[in-house]
Each structure stands twice: as C-alpha cells, then as structure tokens.
C-alpha cells in the first residue's frame, strides 16, 4: 500500500531546495540584478509598431489625415513609454549601470528608434509588395498584411534589427523569437535583409546572425542560411565572426535548400529545392538536383 504523503512537508521541502542559489544558477546570471524586460510588454511594442505602420488595416480607416494622426499619435505615445521602460530594464539586467544612467540612455534609444519608424514602414511595404507579387494565391494586399507568416516574421525582424543595430540588449532576440514561435520562421535580428524580401509559406526557414541578403530575394519553406563551421580562440571560446551566406540581389531559393558557410550566391541565381550548398555560386547560376535515382527495395528491406 502506498503511504499517503504529507502535502505541507512535500511543499516546504521542495521550496527549501529550490530557493537555494546553486553555483550553476548564479554563474548563468548576468551582472545586473534588475528584472528582465517583460515578454508581454515587448510583444505589445511590436503590436503598437504594427498598428502605426499598417494604420488603415489594424485601426479604423481614417480618410482625413488629422484624425489618422490622432490615432497614430495615441499609439506612438504608448509605444515610447513602453519601449523606454523595457529598454531600461534590458540595460539594467545586462550591465552595471545605475538606474539613472539606464533611464537616460533608454530615453535616447527609444526616441532614436521612433525616428527610424518611417524607414521601417518603407521596407515593410516593399516586403508586402514582394509577397503579393510572388504568390498568385494572394487576392489583395490586405490578405498579405493580415495573415501571411512572412509579413508577421518580417515585421518582428525589421523592428528587432533596428534595435540590434542600436545595441539594445535582450529585446531584439525576444522579438524575433516571438515571431519564430508563431510562424516557424527563425530570423536572427543581426541578419541584414534588403528590400522586397519574401518567404513563401515560411515554415522551417532559418536565417543566421551574419547572413547578408540583397534586394528582391525570395525564399521558400525549409530554407536554411546557416553556418558550416565555427572558429575558436586560443582558449577554446567560440568566435562571433561572419559565418553565414551572402545572398545577392534577385535570387530565388527553393524549399529545403541548405546554404552553409560564408559563401556568396551571385545575383540573379536560382537555387533548387533540397540542395546542399557550401561553395560560391556565380551570378546567373541555376543550381538544381541531379536526376533522381530509382533504388528499389526487396520486401521492404532498406527503408
């Protein structure tokens, strides 16, 4: 017969064990002691930017610019306050700044980000246009803006990339991973992506930190722009050096292709599906699979 456990004893014992700081736990904590940025608040930042950039889609359409300016202004004020607070949290969590220093720097960074919103908007509208033009199933731009995973992922990425360039800690990666969780598209905020970028379907796409992508590039589902190998210093620490591909203008990469290492795919090239590529490709190339091999199996053996 199983003896009945005392609830209070189990709870108190577990609390006592888990409340102790382990050596490994302490070693993983950053220098600062402030709480991390709030994940829900960071997602709200993205929502506010989306509402500002695609104002007529996510707010009631306002033909008069004065009324439109009012609604955008309300969102902008909330965005500034929220971003200011979350950047300050990130600075305090990842550095030894004083609260006053973090607050001053956060205000400047939040304003710098807002000044770059017109360019973020311009780039996102090129992405919408590219996605619409590359998908015959798209019936209108609104459908692309509302529902396509490519635009969800690119909205998160464009925001995160600006913050990454401004050296805002933690928040850029939270933003891109939120899109990754929803869409299956994994774009590191450090990647450089040009205008008119589209990802058809998108599930399983991976774009590494040091990837450089030109203009008018289209990817399909399952594409990996990844690293082939890693470099280490004399002490065995991994070096953060350029290790991902460079994709030049007007390149199309079809589904499940893996392009690995610091190689260059020349402009106006097409990379076929299921290709494993670890060498440079000159402009105007067509890289396709060899002919399929018919390998018969006897009695199910070899499957």
Short mmCIF file of C-alpha atoms in Angstrom, two decimals, residues 24-266:
data_model
loop_
_atom_site.label_atom_id
_atom_site.label_comp_id
_atom_site.label_asym_id
_atom_site.label_seq_id
_atom_site.Cartn_x
_atom_site.Cartn_y
_atom_site.Cartn_z
CA UNK A 24 25.44 26.90 -11.84
CA UNK A 25 22.40 29.15 -11.47
CA UNK A 26 24.49 32.03 -10.12
CA UNK A 27 27.05 31.53 -12.90
CA UNK A 28 24.36 31.99 -15.55
CA UNK A 29 23.00 35.24 -14.16
CA UNK A 30 24.21 38.49 -15.78
CA UNK A 31 25.96 41.17 -13.76
CA UNK A 32 22.89 43.31 -13.19
CA UNK A 33 20.20 42.37 -10.69
CA UNK A 34 17.18 44.10 -12.26
CA UNK A 35 14.31 42.08 -13.75
CA UNK A 36 14.46 41.23 -17.45
CA UNK A 37 12.26 43.04 -19.96
CA UNK A 38 8.67 41.87 -19.67
CA UNK A 39 7.89 39.49 -22.54
CA UNK A 40 4.24 40.56 -22.87
CA UNK A 41 5.27 44.22 -22.90
CA UNK A 42 7.81 43.54 -25.64
CA UNK A 43 5.09 41.88 -27.73
CA UNK A 44 2.90 44.93 -27.13
CA UNK A 45 5.71 47.08 -28.55
CA UNK A 46 5.55 45.05 -31.77
CA UNK A 47 1.75 45.35 -31.86
CA UNK A 48 1.93 49.12 -31.48
CA UNK A 49 4.50 49.43 -34.26
CA UNK A 50 2.33 47.26 -36.49
CA UNK A 51 -0.70 49.42 -35.71
CA UNK A 52 1.27 52.57 -36.58
CA UNK A 53 2.82 51.23 -39.81
CA UNK A 54 -0.31 49.47 -41.09
CA UNK A 55 -2.64 52.02 -39.56
CA UNK A 56 -5.53 51.66 -42.02
CA UNK A 57 -5.53 47.89 -41.58
CA UNK A 58 -5.34 47.50 -37.81
CA UNK A 59 -7.23 50.65 -36.85
CA UNK A 60 -10.46 52.02 -38.25
CA UNK A 61 -9.66 53.53 -41.63
CA UNK A 62 -9.46 57.32 -41.42
CA UNK A 63 -9.53 59.21 -44.74
CA UNK A 64 -8.71 62.51 -43.03
CA UNK A 65 -5.04 62.81 -42.11
CA UNK A 66 -5.75 64.86 -38.97
CA UNK A 67 -7.89 62.09 -37.49
CA UNK A 68 -5.41 59.47 -38.64
CA UNK A 69 -2.62 61.46 -36.98
CA UNK A 70 -4.58 61.44 -33.72
CA UNK A 71 -4.85 57.64 -33.61
CA UNK A 72 -1.24 57.15 -34.66
CA UNK A 73 -0.21 59.71 -32.02
CA UNK A 74 -2.02 57.80 -29.27
CA UNK A 75 -0.22 54.58 -30.27
CA UNK A 76 3.08 56.45 -30.58
CA UNK A 77 2.84 57.85 -27.06
CA UNK A 78 2.17 54.39 -25.62
CA UNK A 79 4.99 52.94 -27.73
CA UNK A 80 7.50 55.49 -26.45
CA UNK A 81 6.61 54.93 -22.79
CA UNK A 82 6.60 51.15 -23.10
CA UNK A 83 9.79 50.91 -25.14
CA UNK A 84 11.54 53.36 -22.84
CA UNK A 85 10.68 51.23 -19.80
CA UNK A 86 11.62 47.91 -21.42
CA UNK A 87 14.94 49.18 -22.80
CA UNK A 88 15.82 50.48 -19.33
CA UNK A 89 15.06 47.03 -17.92
CA UNK A 90 17.28 45.43 -20.53
CA UNK A 91 20.15 47.82 -19.80
CA UNK A 92 19.92 47.24 -16.06
CA UNK A 93 19.65 43.47 -16.48
CA UNK A 94 22.71 43.19 -18.72
CA UNK A 95 25.06 45.80 -17.28
CA UNK A 96 26.21 47.51 -14.13
CA UNK A 97 24.57 50.84 -14.99
CA UNK A 98 22.87 52.87 -12.32
CA UNK A 99 19.11 53.31 -12.64
CA UNK A 100 19.61 56.97 -13.58
CA UNK A 101 22.13 56.10 -16.32
CA UNK A 102 19.86 53.38 -17.70
CA UNK A 103 16.85 55.69 -17.68
CA UNK A 104 18.73 58.43 -19.59
CA UNK A 105 20.11 56.02 -22.18
CA UNK A 106 16.73 54.28 -22.58
CA UNK A 107 15.01 57.59 -23.34
CA UNK A 108 17.54 58.38 -26.07
CA UNK A 109 17.33 54.90 -27.58
CA UNK A 110 13.52 54.89 -27.56
CA UNK A 111 13.47 58.24 -29.40
CA UNK A 112 16.15 57.05 -31.86
CA UNK A 113 14.01 54.01 -32.64
CA UNK A 114 10.89 56.11 -33.22
CA UNK A 115 12.84 58.37 -35.61
CA UNK A 116 13.61 55.28 -37.71
CA UNK A 117 9.98 54.12 -37.98
CA UNK A 118 9.41 55.81 -41.38
CA UNK A 119 12.22 53.70 -42.87
CA UNK A 120 10.89 50.55 -41.16
CA UNK A 121 7.50 51.31 -42.72
CA UNK A 122 9.00 51.82 -46.17
CA UNK A 123 10.86 48.50 -46.01
CA UNK A 124 7.83 46.56 -44.75
CA UNK A 125 5.66 47.85 -47.57
CA UNK A 126 8.28 46.58 -50.06
CA UNK A 127 8.06 43.19 -48.34
CA UNK A 128 4.26 43.22 -48.67
CA UNK A 129 4.54 44.06 -52.36
CA UNK A 130 7.11 41.31 -52.94
CA UNK A 131 5.00 38.72 -51.16
CA UNK A 132 1.88 39.72 -53.10
CA UNK A 133 3.68 39.67 -56.45
CA UNK A 134 5.29 36.28 -55.75
CA UNK A 135 2.12 34.46 -54.70
CA UNK A 136 -0.68 34.03 -57.25
CA UNK A 137 -2.92 32.79 -54.42
CA UNK A 138 -2.89 36.24 -52.78
CA UNK A 139 -6.10 38.08 -53.62
CA UNK A 140 -5.19 41.52 -52.21
CA UNK A 141 -2.59 43.33 -50.13
CA UNK A 142 -4.77 43.25 -47.02
CA UNK A 143 -4.76 39.47 -47.03
CA UNK A 144 -0.96 39.51 -47.11
CA UNK A 145 -0.71 42.07 -44.30
CA UNK A 146 -3.27 40.39 -42.06
CA UNK A 147 -2.42 36.75 -42.42
CA UNK A 148 0.85 35.87 -44.18
CA UNK A 149 3.53 34.45 -41.86
CA UNK A 150 6.23 36.16 -43.95
CA UNK A 151 4.88 39.60 -43.02
CA UNK A 152 4.45 38.65 -39.37
CA UNK A 153 8.06 37.46 -39.26
CA UNK A 154 9.39 40.45 -41.20
CA UNK A 155 7.53 42.96 -39.02
CA UNK A 156 9.19 41.43 -35.96
CA UNK A 157 12.55 41.20 -37.72
CA UNK A 158 12.56 44.79 -39.08
CA UNK A 159 11.82 46.13 -35.58
CA UNK A 160 14.35 43.85 -33.91
CA UNK A 161 17.08 44.64 -36.44
CA UNK A 162 16.87 48.37 -35.74
CA UNK A 163 17.12 47.73 -32.00
CA UNK A 164 20.01 45.31 -32.58
CA UNK A 165 21.96 47.93 -34.53
CA UNK A 166 21.32 50.35 -31.65
CA UNK A 167 22.89 47.73 -29.33
CA UNK A 168 19.74 47.35 -27.23
CA UNK A 169 20.30 44.19 -25.18
CA UNK A 170 17.97 41.16 -24.94
CA UNK A 171 14.89 42.76 -26.54
CA UNK A 172 15.77 42.15 -30.24
CA UNK A 173 16.15 38.42 -29.68
CA UNK A 174 12.92 38.24 -27.68
CA UNK A 175 11.09 39.93 -30.56
CA UNK A 176 12.38 37.61 -33.31
CA UNK A 177 11.83 34.51 -31.19
CA UNK A 178 8.22 35.55 -30.63
CA UNK A 179 7.73 35.51 -34.40
CA UNK A 180 9.63 32.21 -34.63
CA UNK A 181 7.23 30.63 -32.14
CA UNK A 182 4.19 31.76 -34.14
CA UNK A 183 5.37 31.29 -37.74
CA UNK A 184 8.19 28.74 -37.64
CA UNK A 185 10.42 31.34 -39.33
CA UNK A 186 13.69 31.86 -37.41
CA UNK A 187 15.46 35.10 -38.35
CA UNK A 188 18.28 36.35 -36.15
CA UNK A 189 17.94 40.13 -35.55
CA UNK A 190 21.55 40.62 -36.63
CA UNK A 191 20.94 39.40 -40.18
CA UNK A 192 20.95 42.08 -42.91
CA UNK A 193 17.97 41.86 -45.28
CA UNK A 194 17.34 44.23 -48.16
CA UNK A 195 14.16 45.49 -49.83
CA UNK A 196 11.37 43.45 -51.42
CA UNK A 197 12.06 40.29 -49.42
CA UNK A 198 9.57 37.42 -49.39
CA UNK A 199 9.27 33.99 -47.77
CA UNK A 200 6.64 31.76 -49.35
CA UNK A 201 4.93 29.50 -46.78
CA UNK A 202 7.91 30.00 -44.46
CA UNK A 203 7.78 27.09 -42.04
CA UNK A 204 11.26 25.93 -41.09
CA UNK A 205 13.18 28.86 -42.60
CA UNK A 206 16.38 29.69 -40.68
CA UNK A 207 18.44 32.84 -41.32
CA UNK A 208 21.60 33.13 -39.24
CA UNK A 209 23.06 36.14 -37.49
CA UNK A 210 25.70 37.19 -40.02
CA UNK A 211 23.65 36.48 -43.15
CA UNK A 212 23.53 39.28 -45.74
CA UNK A 213 20.57 39.28 -48.15
CA UNK A 214 20.21 41.72 -51.03
CA UNK A 215 17.10 43.12 -52.70
CA UNK A 216 14.32 41.16 -54.41
CA UNK A 217 15.24 37.84 -52.80
CA UNK A 218 12.64 35.08 -52.37
CA UNK A 219 12.90 32.04 -50.11
CA UNK A 220 10.61 29.05 -49.82
CA UNK A 221 9.82 26.86 -46.82
CA UNK A 222 12.57 24.94 -45.09
CA UNK A 223 15.47 27.04 -46.42
CA UNK A 224 18.49 27.26 -44.13
CA UNK A 225 21.02 30.07 -44.45
CA UNK A 226 23.35 28.73 -41.81
CA UNK A 227 26.91 28.26 -40.63
CA UNK A 228 29.05 25.37 -41.84
CA UNK A 229 31.61 25.50 -39.03
CA UNK A 230 32.70 27.64 -36.10
CA UNK A 231 36.01 29.29 -35.21
CA UNK A 232 37.55 29.33 -31.73
CA UNK A 233 40.18 31.44 -30.00
CA UNK A 234 43.27 30.09 -28.22
CA UNK A 235 41.27 29.47 -25.04
CA UNK A 236 38.64 27.45 -26.90
CA UNK A 237 35.97 30.15 -26.85
CA UNK A 238 33.71 30.35 -29.89
CA UNK A 239 34.32 33.47 -32.01
CA UNK A 240 31.41 35.51 -33.33
CA UNK A 241 32.73 36.09 -36.86
CA UNK A 242 30.92 36.19 -40.24
CA UNK A 243 29.91 32.58 -40.89
CA UNK A 244 26.63 32.72 -42.82
CA UNK A 245 25.94 33.18 -46.56
CA UNK A 246 25.77 36.34 -48.65
CA UNK A 247 22.76 36.25 -50.99
CA UNK A 248 22.96 38.88 -53.73
CA UNK A 249 20.03 40.62 -55.48
CA UNK A 250 17.29 38.81 -57.41
CA UNK A 251 17.99 35.34 -56.03
CA UNK A 252 15.33 32.65 -55.51
CA UNK A 253 15.99 29.73 -53.14
CA UNK A 254 13.51 26.86 -53.31
CA UNK A 255 12.27 24.66 -50.48
CA UNK A 256 14.57 22.77 -48.11
CA UNK A 257 17.79 24.08 -49.63
CA UNK A 258 20.68 24.40 -47.16
CA UNK A 259 23.21 27.13 -47.96
CA UNK A 260 26.01 26.97 -45.41
CA UNK A 261 29.11 28.96 -44.56
CA UNK A 262 30.44 32.36 -45.62
CA UNK A 263 29.77 31.81 -49.30
CA UNK A 264 28.26 34.13 -51.90
CA UNK A 265 25.28 33.32 -54.10
CA UNK A 266 25.64 35.60 -57.12
#
